[in-house]
Amino acid sequence: MSYLELDNVTKIYPNGTKAVNETSLSISEGELMVFVGPSGCGKSTLLRMIAGLEDITGGEIKLDNRVINKVDPSERDVAMVFQNYALYPHMNVYKNLAYGLKNKGESKEEIEKKVNEVAELLEIKEFLLRKPGQLSGGQRQRVAMGRAIVRNPKAFLFDEPLSNLDAKLRGQVRIEIKKLQKQMGVTSVFVTHDQVEAMTLGDRLAVINEGVIEQVGSPIEVYEKPATYFVAEFIGTPQMNFINGKIHANKFISDEFECSINKDVKDQEVIFGIRPENLKVSANGSIKIKVDLIEKLGADSIIYGYDKSNNYLCYRENGNTKIKVNEEISLEIEDENYHLFDQETKKRLN
Amino acid sequence: MSRIFRITVSHSILICGVLLMIVPLWLVFASSTHSNSFIYNEGMQWKIGGEFFDNYDRVLNRKGGFTKEITASGIFYNSFIMAFGIASLSVFVSMMAAYSLVYFKTRFSTLFFWLIFVTLLVPLELRILPSYQIVSDLNLLNSYAGLILPLSASAIATFFFRQYYRSIPEELLEAAKLDGANSWKFFIDFLVPLSKTMIAAMFIFMFVYGYNQYLWPLIMTTSEKYWTVVMGLKMIYGGNSVDRYTYVILSLIPPVIIIVFLQRLFIQGLFQSK
Ligand SMILES: Nc1ncnc2c1ncn2[C@@H]1O[C@H](COP(=O)(O)OP(=O)(O)OP(=O)(O)O)[C@@H](O)[C@H]1O
Ligand SMILES: [Mg+2]
């Protein structure tokens, strides 16, 4: 059941920038959809069109079975959490939360009840009489969340609401947002360029590149079966390794190594992709690299090196590795976990 | 050592400034408390004399002018109404103008802004004849409305409000919109409280501007009932008598009240907003 639906939505800014290009997407009720993509790919623009803060150049947006293209933002009943929170500086926290309810014409008692409930939920009760200027970044973030929650809107829209928090707090708030969202069951769109955030938060991800959605799917789907070269490259740290080569008689052939393909792919130029954790050291492995750099992260070690044709490859090993810099190691592909992309269209082949 | 030196220097500069402001005022005030003949013979005085009540009572309540229709208190009242009207109206009009210039992005808003700004080059003194014509056609000669209206659109105030609104982050408007605020609510609930400081400053500025008007009231009032402060100084109290000192001191009171009253708001605003 689609609740929020984008149908061939296009945005061209007055200066001619085409920020969103014929994008279609359907989000079901209660789902948390994450828009993820590099800076400038049009995530915010898409979100702001849903909110009504940008005009829609082409296409249609439907919310709860109603076309909202021409509906004023104040009447869409969506709530947005901004990156810089956009709290009302001259109102105290209580009034910040109450303002939307007041505009809806709710009674004083009702407003008080709702604000107190939300304040309790978010543990901001003790700040209710403070102005935003007297709060820490994390507390402000909570107030911004509270302002969205208290109205119980049809949809939550988040535009990178965690990017101003320190790493530890970000992790905590992320979990909290996920819980709250599930608890309230409000359809949500969360914009981020941080893939860890995207992977952990989203029921589904929409990976966006240059105004086009490259893939929509659950985090695991997107990770395990990236639909395009861009998605493969964008999702996952350290990045997937790529080797250019060609397919001949169901075999992948590059200067470095060959490997038979388990699926019928016609002969063509391809990009062969393999994630660092899908490699393993093996005495007769076909990929040989000279180690250039080792990052020891505690739980695992990341080893970088050049192969003969000067591809910079990366390999991940659990624990504290014994491999040394400048050592030559041979790697092989584990469990046929590789990805093939067409060199022309950059689309997935296997 | 050097800190004491710095404080001494800076304080001496400040004290000099204060003296520069206070001394002439004191001289006028002290002189205003002596008898007419004493001042006439001895010149201005540093010491307080014994005629304070007599002088002030006389100046406030004696009918002056040629038709004996107006007292100094009447004059101060007229000027207060005029200045207050100009200040309130021009603050209101400028805020509205700036609001539409900044938030309703019509294609020509920049052009409109510059058109408004250019009116600075055409002060009332330059367009006094057409202004008189219009006010007279509207039958507003010898009325408060006639005194106030032609001065109640201020390009300077519009400029300041516009610059201030432009510094307010766009997200604030967007968040308010999503919270269900329409344009009018945004103005009342956001721009007005946020620009409290600016309003106070502009009000003071425009009040003093209105209070100091001379040429316009001179031209458009034929009835002495509508005389204003600067006119009174020229027409009634321009002579060489102690009354002019008394009048000058009294004429300071309305703007001082406004400034004292609004300065509190002004400073309050300064501390609140940041
Ligand atoms: N008001 C505007 N006028 C013209 N072009 C704009 C405007 N806003 C954004 N753009 C352009 O549209 C494109 C998409 O911008 P958008 O803000 O949606 O990116 P984003 O994905 O949110 O990036 P980020 O992660 O950096 O926030 C960019 O190329 C940007 O330069
Ligand atoms: Mg953005």
Short mmCIF file of C-alpha atoms in Angstrom, two decimals, chain A residues 48 51 53 73-74 78 80 82 84 86-91 96 99-100 102-103 131 147 151, chain B residues 169-182 185-186 189-191 193-194 272-273:
data_model
loop_
_atom_site.label_atom_id
_atom_site.label_comp_id
_atom_site.label_asym_id
_atom_site.label_seq_id
_atom_site.Cartn_x
_atom_site.Cartn_y
_atom_site.Cartn_z
CA ARG A 48 11.79 19.77 0.04
CA ALA A 51 7.44 19.24 2.10
CA LEU A 53 9.17 24.15 0.10
CA PRO A 73 3.19 23.50 2.91
CA SER A 74 1.16 24.71 5.85
CA VAL A 78 4.11 16.99 7.22
CA MET A 80 10.43 18.42 8.92
CA PHE A 82 16.18 20.59 9.56
CA ASN A 84 20.36 23.31 11.67
CA ALA A 86 15.52 25.95 12.68
CA LEU A 87 14.15 26.35 16.18
CA TYR A 88 12.28 29.57 16.83
CA PRO A 89 14.90 31.64 18.67
CA HIS A 90 12.49 33.99 20.39
CA MET A 91 10.21 31.31 21.80
CA ASN A 96 8.43 25.93 20.02
CA TYR A 99 3.31 26.57 17.90
CA GLY A 100 2.16 24.06 15.30
CA LYS A 102 -1.76 26.36 18.23
CA ASN A 103 -2.00 27.00 14.50
CA LYS A 131 15.11 29.49 24.87
CA ARG A 147 8.45 19.81 17.39
CA ARG A 151 1.98 17.37 15.79
CA PRO B 169 17.65 32.26 8.09
CA GLU B 170 15.31 30.96 5.41
CA GLU B 171 14.72 27.77 7.39
CA LEU B 172 12.87 29.72 10.03
CA LEU B 173 10.24 30.69 7.50
CA GLU B 174 10.13 27.16 6.16
CA ALA B 175 9.76 25.61 9.60
CA ALA B 176 7.02 28.08 10.43
CA LYS B 177 5.21 27.29 7.19
CA LEU B 178 5.29 23.59 7.94
CA ASP B 179 3.96 24.40 11.38
CA GLY B 180 0.95 25.91 9.68
CA ALA B 181 1.82 29.61 9.77
CA ASN B 182 0.54 31.73 6.89
CA LYS B 185 1.17 34.82 11.16
CA PHE B 186 4.80 34.65 10.19
CA ASP B 189 4.69 35.72 15.39
CA PHE B 190 8.22 35.90 14.01
CA LEU B 191 9.29 39.08 12.33
CA PRO B 193 9.21 39.81 17.98
CA LEU B 194 12.53 39.10 16.27
CA GLN B 272 17.53 38.30 24.33
CA SER B 273 18.07 37.71 20.68
#
